[in-house]
Amino acid sequence: MRQHHGTACVLGSLLLIAAAGTSSSATTAGSAPASAAARTAPVPLGRVVPAPLAVEPGGPGFEITAKTRIRVGSGNADERRVGEYLAGILRPSTGYRLPVTDRDGGDGIIRLRISAEPANKALGDEGYRVISTRGSLTITSWTSTGLFHGVQTVRQQLPAAVERRTPQRGPWRIAGGTIRDMPRYAYRGSMLDVSRHFFPVDHVKRYIDQLALYKMNKLHLHLSDDQGWRIAIDSWPRLATYGGSTQVGGGPGGYYTKDQYKDIVAYAASRGLQVIPEIDTPGHTNAALASYAELNCDGVAPPLYTGTEVGFSSLCVNKDITYDFVDDVVRELAALTPGGTVHIGGDEAHSTSHEDFVTFMGKVQPLVTKYGKSVMGWHQLAGAHPVPGAVAQYWGYDRTGQAERDQVVNAARNGTKLVLSPADRSYLDHKYDKDTKLGLSWAGYVEVQRSYDWDPGTYLKGAPADAVLGVEAPLWTETLSTPAQLDYMAFPRLPGIAELGWSPAAAHDWGKYRTRLAEQAPRWDALGIGYYKSPQVPWPYR
Ligand code: TNX
């Protein structure tokens, strides 16, 4: 039997984790129901995830009432779009009309404002300011993305019941004061593996909404692997129709048509996220090799694959058609990608010699830059002459050898940027502990504290701090096939990785974080997100 990441992999039986608890009445640490006063007390200013940069509490604060209006600038389509999004969150639970308007008048306004004042520009592309006073709640930013992030903060400042989709009891108060906020890193993402198990558009949108709540800004989609090809490519149609026709365990699989994929990209963009498509090469390519015999060195197509081994497939490095194939795929993918990055994989190419791997990457990287995109690859790319502007995604763990680390560090010293996804910290597919039914554990168990308690700035010893673009939490899906299972593995670890990417290093404090994290639980209940009730976190109720 082939080894899975050097560890024999035994998949546990798949357990469906039902979306947990629907009770809205939070009880305190023991079990007594929370008092009405506790239920309606506003969330203290700044007690949100990720922790904001600067918080100055003070004053009576704002209350959303039946008279509140959401005020946007006349003719400002970006402000209006974010205003409608905010209204969409607030209307069902508050039951208020909350018109989005560009007219003056009335008291009690939520003001959304994009402006190029120096104070706003100083907050960068994603920063924002929230000012909560008795008469108004103002969110300002230089960009619509910043405004959107400000809305996420306001959402978390409101009682958790605001997330429900039926009318709830208020009051809807927001603590008084000012929040000034901007991210530590430009890259804060998660990867969803839609190849091992296929997830339809609606499931991906659900995940996008979860990422947006925590101010993540990249969704990396792992669109191809041995078990399935998930994106329609017009010039090689069998990739999707045949290569996408199954998945791990032999289910029907599936793929995104180009229109569906564009819909995902647009939905992500409306929530401040850029989609980074990955076509994994030269390994992890059985689905493509099965679809087109001519891509194989021996000209024979292998059968489709529904197991979970890795490292057995490779594109044929010495055939010209291989590069015609990659060129076509990258060209079509680039046309679907408004963002600047295409991910070409490069991990676990165990069936490709090192020499061939270097040859392959030498030919494929220019195909990406030719179509105006920058190259991203798993960190093995560091050993194969990354082109200028390339980004290497580090997925090593505590047992990753020094030589491999050195290669990544040297590339970083020579200008390659890094996204950190250490497997024993950020892998959302990993079991929390020995009792977790779902997930893998080749990098060990990843409990909530372990996933939060590290610093991306100093993690890779020797790498220049400014080489680090940010963090990404990959969600591999060999063992996961339903949204409820994704929820259970992502929560509560995902918000922690989001905080590592967003919050200043000085705010890092597990003891405080775990309390703030616990306070998110009623919100997840209201959103129907079932999560792992880690014993490391002081949940308000169990
Ligand atoms: C390693 S991380 C892989 C994936 C698996 C994952 C499971 C990486 C770049 N490759 O093929 O799905 O482990 O944890």
Short mmCIF file of C-alpha atoms in Angstrom, two decimals, residues 88-417:
data_model
loop_
_atom_site.label_atom_id
_atom_site.label_comp_id
_atom_site.label_asym_id
_atom_site.label_seq_id
_atom_site.Cartn_x
_atom_site.Cartn_y
_atom_site.Cartn_z
CA GLY A 88 -30.00 42.15 4.23
CA ILE A 89 -28.40 40.98 7.47
CA LEU A 90 -30.36 43.28 9.77
CA ARG A 91 -33.90 43.23 8.35
CA PRO A 92 -34.99 39.61 8.97
CA SER A 93 -33.93 39.51 12.63
CA THR A 94 -34.82 43.07 13.66
CA GLY A 95 -38.00 43.14 11.61
CA TYR A 96 -37.28 46.81 10.78
CA ARG A 97 -37.56 48.38 7.34
CA LEU A 98 -34.08 49.90 7.36
CA PRO A 99 -34.26 51.74 4.07
CA VAL A 100 -31.00 52.36 2.26
CA THR A 101 -31.24 56.01 1.26
CA ASP A 102 -29.20 58.94 0.04
CA ARG A 103 -31.59 61.49 1.59
CA ASP A 104 -30.96 63.53 4.69
CA GLY A 105 -33.36 63.70 7.58
CA GLY A 106 -34.64 61.68 10.48
CA ASP A 107 -32.62 60.70 13.48
CA GLY A 108 -30.82 57.45 13.94
CA ILE A 109 -28.71 56.83 10.90
CA ILE A 110 -26.17 54.24 9.99
CA ARG A 111 -23.86 56.18 7.72
CA LEU A 112 -21.65 54.32 5.22
CA ARG A 113 -18.97 56.47 3.72
CA ILE A 114 -16.10 55.82 1.31
CA SER A 115 -13.78 58.78 1.10
CA ALA A 116 -10.21 59.56 0.19
CA GLU A 117 -9.50 61.73 3.22
CA PRO A 118 -5.95 61.21 4.45
CA ALA A 119 -7.21 59.59 7.68
CA ASN A 120 -9.08 57.00 5.63
CA LYS A 121 -6.31 56.46 3.14
CA ALA A 122 -3.99 55.82 6.05
CA LEU A 123 -6.11 52.74 6.82
CA GLY A 124 -5.07 51.16 3.52
CA ASP A 125 -7.05 49.06 1.07
CA GLU A 126 -8.97 47.13 3.71
CA GLY A 127 -9.07 49.28 6.82
CA TYR A 128 -12.11 51.09 8.23
CA ARG A 129 -13.32 53.15 11.14
CA VAL A 130 -16.52 52.65 13.13
CA ILE A 131 -17.86 55.46 15.30
CA SER A 132 -20.81 54.59 17.52
CA THR A 133 -22.66 57.47 19.21
CA ARG A 134 -26.19 58.03 20.44
CA GLY A 135 -27.43 59.55 17.18
CA SER A 136 -25.45 57.72 14.55
CA LEU A 137 -23.28 54.81 13.67
CA THR A 138 -20.70 55.71 11.05
CA ILE A 139 -18.50 53.35 9.08
CA THR A 140 -15.87 55.04 6.93
CA SER A 141 -13.22 53.66 4.67
CA TRP A 142 -11.18 54.46 1.62
CA THR A 143 -12.46 51.37 -0.23
CA SER A 144 -15.64 49.34 -0.49
CA THR A 145 -13.72 46.34 0.88
CA GLY A 146 -12.84 48.32 3.99
CA LEU A 147 -16.48 49.36 4.37
CA PHE A 148 -17.49 45.72 4.06
CA HIS A 149 -15.03 44.70 6.79
CA GLY A 150 -16.45 47.48 8.97
CA VAL A 151 -19.90 45.96 8.49
CA GLN A 152 -18.57 42.61 9.74
CA THR A 153 -17.35 44.32 12.89
CA VAL A 154 -20.72 45.99 13.43
CA ARG A 155 -22.42 42.64 12.93
CA GLN A 156 -20.34 41.10 15.70
CA GLN A 157 -20.98 44.08 17.99
CA LEU A 158 -24.70 43.31 17.83
CA PRO A 159 -26.35 40.52 19.84
CA ALA A 160 -25.91 37.06 18.24
CA ALA A 161 -29.65 36.86 17.56
CA VAL A 162 -29.14 39.39 14.77
CA GLU A 163 -27.91 36.45 12.69
CA ARG A 164 -31.25 34.64 12.81
CA ARG A 165 -33.56 34.87 9.81
CA THR A 166 -36.81 35.36 11.71
CA PRO A 167 -37.85 38.36 13.88
CA GLN A 168 -36.10 38.41 17.26
CA ARG A 169 -36.43 40.53 20.34
CA GLY A 170 -34.09 43.55 20.63
CA PRO A 171 -32.84 45.91 21.77
CA TRP A 172 -30.19 46.21 19.06
CA ARG A 173 -27.59 48.27 20.82
CA ILE A 174 -23.98 48.85 19.82
CA ALA A 175 -21.52 49.97 22.48
CA GLY A 176 -20.30 53.56 22.17
CA GLY A 177 -16.85 54.62 21.02
CA THR A 178 -14.48 54.34 18.09
CA ILE A 179 -12.77 51.40 16.39
CA ARG A 180 -9.92 52.01 14.00
CA ASP A 181 -8.84 48.89 12.22
CA MET A 182 -6.68 47.53 9.43
CA PRO A 183 -5.08 44.16 8.72
CA ARG A 184 -1.59 42.99 9.59
CA TYR A 185 -1.30 40.91 6.40
CA ALA A 186 -2.59 41.37 2.86
CA TYR A 187 -3.20 37.65 2.36
CA ARG A 188 -5.71 35.97 4.69
CA GLY A 189 -7.29 32.95 3.18
CA SER A 190 -8.64 29.47 3.24
CA MET A 191 -8.43 26.71 0.67
CA LEU A 192 -11.37 24.49 -0.10
CA ASP A 193 -10.62 21.15 -1.77
CA VAL A 194 -13.55 20.62 -4.14
CA SER A 195 -11.74 17.79 -5.91
CA ARG A 196 -11.64 14.97 -3.35
CA HIS A 197 -15.31 15.64 -2.73
CA PHE A 198 -17.23 17.98 -4.97
CA PHE A 199 -19.13 20.83 -3.36
CA PRO A 200 -21.83 22.57 -5.42
CA VAL A 201 -21.98 26.36 -5.80
CA ASP A 202 -24.29 26.90 -2.83
CA HIS A 203 -21.94 25.09 -0.47
CA VAL A 204 -19.03 27.20 -1.68
CA LYS A 205 -21.07 30.36 -1.15
CA ARG A 206 -21.86 29.28 2.38
CA TYR A 207 -18.15 28.88 3.03
CA ILE A 208 -17.45 32.29 1.46
CA ASP A 209 -19.92 33.85 3.89
CA GLN A 210 -18.13 32.23 6.79
CA LEU A 211 -14.76 33.52 5.59
CA ALA A 212 -16.18 37.01 5.10
CA LEU A 213 -17.48 37.13 8.68
CA TYR A 214 -13.85 36.85 9.82
CA LYS A 215 -12.48 39.31 7.25
CA MET A 216 -10.62 36.75 5.19
CA ASN A 217 -9.92 37.95 1.66
CA LYS A 218 -8.75 34.92 -0.35
CA LEU A 219 -10.58 31.77 -1.30
CA HIS A 220 -8.16 29.29 -2.82
CA LEU A 221 -10.10 26.61 -4.71
CA HIS A 222 -8.30 23.30 -5.24
CA LEU A 223 -9.99 22.57 -8.57
CA SER A 224 -8.18 19.45 -9.69
CA ASP A 225 -6.60 16.39 -8.18
CA ASP A 226 -6.37 12.65 -8.78
CA GLN A 227 -10.00 12.13 -7.83
CA GLY A 228 -11.68 14.82 -9.90
CA TRP A 229 -11.41 17.75 -12.30
CA ARG A 230 -13.93 20.39 -11.29
CA ILE A 231 -13.88 23.23 -13.83
CA ALA A 232 -15.13 23.18 -17.42
CA ILE A 233 -12.30 23.78 -19.92
CA ASP A 234 -13.71 24.26 -23.42
CA SER A 235 -10.58 23.17 -25.27
CA TRP A 236 -10.32 19.92 -23.26
CA PRO A 237 -13.97 19.11 -22.48
CA ARG A 238 -13.46 15.59 -21.16
CA LEU A 239 -11.51 16.96 -18.18
CA ALA A 240 -14.79 17.99 -16.58
CA THR A 241 -17.29 15.63 -18.16
CA TYR A 242 -15.24 12.49 -17.57
CA GLY A 243 -12.49 13.59 -15.17
CA GLY A 244 -15.10 15.24 -12.96
CA SER A 245 -17.49 12.33 -12.95
CA THR A 246 -16.54 10.80 -9.62
CA GLN A 247 -14.88 11.55 -6.26
CA VAL A 248 -13.44 9.86 -3.17
CA GLY A 249 -15.54 6.85 -2.34
CA GLY A 250 -16.99 6.69 -5.86
CA GLY A 251 -19.82 9.23 -5.65
CA PRO A 252 -21.04 11.14 -8.70
CA GLY A 253 -18.61 14.04 -8.31
CA GLY A 254 -19.40 17.06 -10.45
CA TYR A 255 -17.85 20.19 -11.89
CA TYR A 256 -18.54 23.91 -12.28
CA THR A 257 -19.62 25.21 -15.65
CA LYS A 258 -17.92 28.46 -16.54
CA ASP A 259 -21.07 30.38 -15.65
CA GLN A 260 -21.24 28.70 -12.27
CA TYR A 261 -17.60 29.44 -11.65
CA LYS A 262 -18.09 33.10 -12.60
CA ASP A 263 -20.99 33.19 -10.17
CA ILE A 264 -18.67 31.96 -7.39
CA VAL A 265 -16.03 34.54 -8.32
CA ALA A 266 -18.61 37.36 -8.36
CA TYR A 267 -20.16 36.26 -5.07
CA ALA A 268 -16.71 36.14 -3.47
CA ALA A 269 -15.86 39.59 -4.85
CA SER A 270 -19.08 41.01 -3.39
CA ARG A 271 -17.80 39.84 -0.02
CA GLY A 272 -14.28 41.18 -0.35
CA LEU A 273 -12.69 37.89 -1.40
CA GLN A 274 -10.53 37.07 -4.36
CA VAL A 275 -10.69 33.53 -5.75
CA ILE A 276 -7.35 31.86 -6.42
CA PRO A 277 -7.89 28.86 -8.70
CA GLU A 278 -5.50 25.93 -8.38
CA ILE A 279 -4.79 23.35 -11.02
CA ASP A 280 -2.42 20.97 -9.27
CA THR A 281 0.54 19.88 -11.44
CA PRO A 282 2.57 17.85 -12.35
CA GLY A 283 1.40 15.34 -9.71
CA HIS A 284 -2.16 14.97 -8.42
CA THR A 285 -3.26 14.71 -12.06
CA ASN A 286 -4.92 11.31 -12.40
CA ALA A 287 -8.29 12.84 -13.34
CA ALA A 288 -6.68 14.63 -16.30
CA LEU A 289 -4.55 11.62 -17.26
CA ALA A 290 -7.66 9.42 -17.20
CA SER A 291 -9.53 11.86 -19.44
CA TYR A 292 -6.90 12.13 -22.19
CA ALA A 293 -4.65 9.17 -23.04
CA GLU A 294 -2.25 11.41 -24.95
CA LEU A 295 -1.21 13.16 -21.75
CA ASN A 296 0.35 9.92 -20.48
CA CYS A 297 3.96 9.03 -21.33
CA ASP A 298 2.84 5.57 -22.45
CA GLY A 299 -0.25 6.86 -24.23
CA VAL A 300 -2.54 4.76 -22.05
CA ALA A 301 -5.22 6.42 -19.92
CA PRO A 302 -5.41 5.10 -16.34
CA PRO A 303 -8.82 4.44 -14.80
CA LEU A 304 -10.53 7.12 -12.73
CA TYR A 305 -9.43 7.06 -9.10
CA THR A 306 -11.63 7.19 -6.00
CA GLY A 307 -9.15 6.34 -3.23
CA THR A 308 -7.12 8.68 -1.02
CA GLU A 309 -3.48 7.86 -1.75
CA VAL A 310 -1.23 10.60 -3.08
CA GLY A 311 1.92 10.83 -5.18
CA PHE A 312 1.23 8.23 -7.89
CA SER A 313 0.35 10.37 -10.89
CA SER A 314 2.39 12.72 -13.09
CA LEU A 315 1.93 14.65 -16.27
CA CYS A 316 4.43 13.56 -18.94
CA VAL A 317 7.22 16.11 -18.60
CA ASN A 318 8.91 15.28 -21.92
CA LYS A 319 5.89 15.50 -24.21
CA ASP A 320 5.10 18.77 -25.97
CA ILE A 321 1.38 18.18 -25.66
CA THR A 322 1.72 18.51 -21.89
CA TYR A 323 2.56 22.20 -22.28
CA ASP A 324 -0.15 22.76 -24.89
CA PHE A 325 -2.53 21.30 -22.34
CA VAL A 326 -1.31 23.48 -19.48
CA ASP A 327 -1.28 26.54 -21.76
CA ASP A 328 -4.92 25.98 -22.74
CA VAL A 329 -6.02 25.37 -19.17
CA VAL A 330 -4.18 28.39 -17.79
CA ARG A 331 -5.48 30.62 -20.61
CA GLU A 332 -9.10 29.65 -19.94
CA LEU A 333 -8.66 29.85 -16.20
CA ALA A 334 -6.91 33.23 -16.38
CA ALA A 335 -9.88 34.56 -18.35
CA LEU A 336 -12.15 33.54 -15.44
CA THR A 337 -9.84 35.07 -12.85
CA PRO A 338 -10.08 38.81 -12.21
CA GLY A 339 -7.61 38.35 -9.36
CA GLY A 340 -3.94 38.37 -10.21
CA THR A 341 -2.96 34.86 -9.17
CA VAL A 342 -3.13 31.32 -10.54
CA HIS A 343 -1.95 28.42 -8.34
CA ILE A 344 -0.14 25.60 -10.14
CA GLY A 345 0.18 23.17 -7.24
CA GLY A 346 3.51 21.36 -7.27
CA ASP A 347 3.12 19.34 -4.07
CA GLU A 348 3.86 15.67 -3.57
CA ALA A 349 5.08 15.05 -7.12
CA HIS A 350 6.57 11.79 -5.92
CA SER A 351 6.29 10.16 -9.35
CA THR A 352 8.22 12.96 -11.06
CA SER A 353 12.03 13.03 -10.75
CA HIS A 354 13.49 16.21 -9.26
CA GLU A 355 15.10 17.01 -12.59
CA ASP A 356 11.79 16.61 -14.41
CA PHE A 357 10.02 18.68 -11.75
CA VAL A 358 12.46 21.55 -12.30
CA THR A 359 12.09 21.24 -16.09
CA PHE A 360 8.32 21.22 -15.77
CA MET A 361 8.13 24.27 -13.50
CA GLY A 362 10.61 26.06 -15.77
CA LYS A 363 8.18 25.68 -18.65
CA VAL A 364 4.89 26.11 -16.83
CA GLN A 365 5.55 29.25 -14.77
CA PRO A 366 6.02 31.39 -17.93
CA LEU A 367 2.65 30.14 -19.17
CA VAL A 368 1.05 31.74 -16.14
CA THR A 369 2.89 35.04 -16.44
CA LYS A 370 2.20 35.08 -20.19
CA TYR A 371 -1.51 35.39 -19.38
CA GLY A 372 -0.85 38.23 -17.00
CA LYS A 373 -1.15 36.30 -13.75
CA SER A 374 1.37 35.73 -11.02
CA VAL A 375 2.40 32.25 -10.00
CA MET A 376 1.50 30.63 -6.73
CA GLY A 377 2.59 27.10 -5.87
CA TRP A 378 3.04 24.80 -2.91
CA HIS A 379 6.45 25.31 -1.29
CA GLN A 380 8.13 22.61 -3.41
CA LEU A 381 8.23 25.35 -6.03
CA ALA A 382 11.03 26.90 -3.97
CA GLY A 383 13.33 24.10 -5.16
CA ALA A 384 12.58 24.76 -8.84
CA HIS A 385 13.64 28.34 -9.61
CA PRO A 386 10.50 30.32 -8.81
CA VAL A 387 9.99 33.17 -11.30
CA PRO A 388 10.05 36.76 -10.00
CA GLY A 389 6.78 37.54 -8.28
CA ALA A 390 6.06 33.90 -7.44
CA VAL A 391 4.44 33.02 -4.13
CA ALA A 392 5.32 29.78 -2.33
CA GLN A 393 2.77 28.30 0.05
CA TYR A 394 4.57 26.66 2.97
CA TRP A 395 2.74 23.59 4.23
CA GLY A 396 5.50 21.98 6.29
CA TYR A 397 5.12 20.91 9.89
CA ASP A 398 7.22 20.25 12.95
CA ARG A 399 8.86 17.22 11.35
CA THR A 400 9.70 18.91 8.05
CA GLY A 401 13.41 18.49 7.45
CA GLN A 402 15.88 21.35 7.70
CA ALA A 403 16.97 21.03 4.06
CA GLU A 404 13.40 21.54 2.89
CA ARG A 405 12.93 24.52 5.20
CA ASP A 406 16.24 26.01 4.04
CA GLN A 407 15.09 25.82 0.45
CA VAL A 408 11.99 27.84 1.28
CA VAL A 409 13.94 30.32 3.42
CA ASN A 410 16.52 30.82 0.65
CA ALA A 411 13.82 31.42 -1.92
CA ALA A 412 12.26 33.97 0.44
CA ARG A 413 15.62 35.71 0.83
CA ASN A 414 15.78 35.89 -2.96
CA GLY A 415 12.41 37.57 -3.27
CA THR A 416 9.85 34.77 -3.35
CA LYS A 417 6.91 35.72 -1.15
#
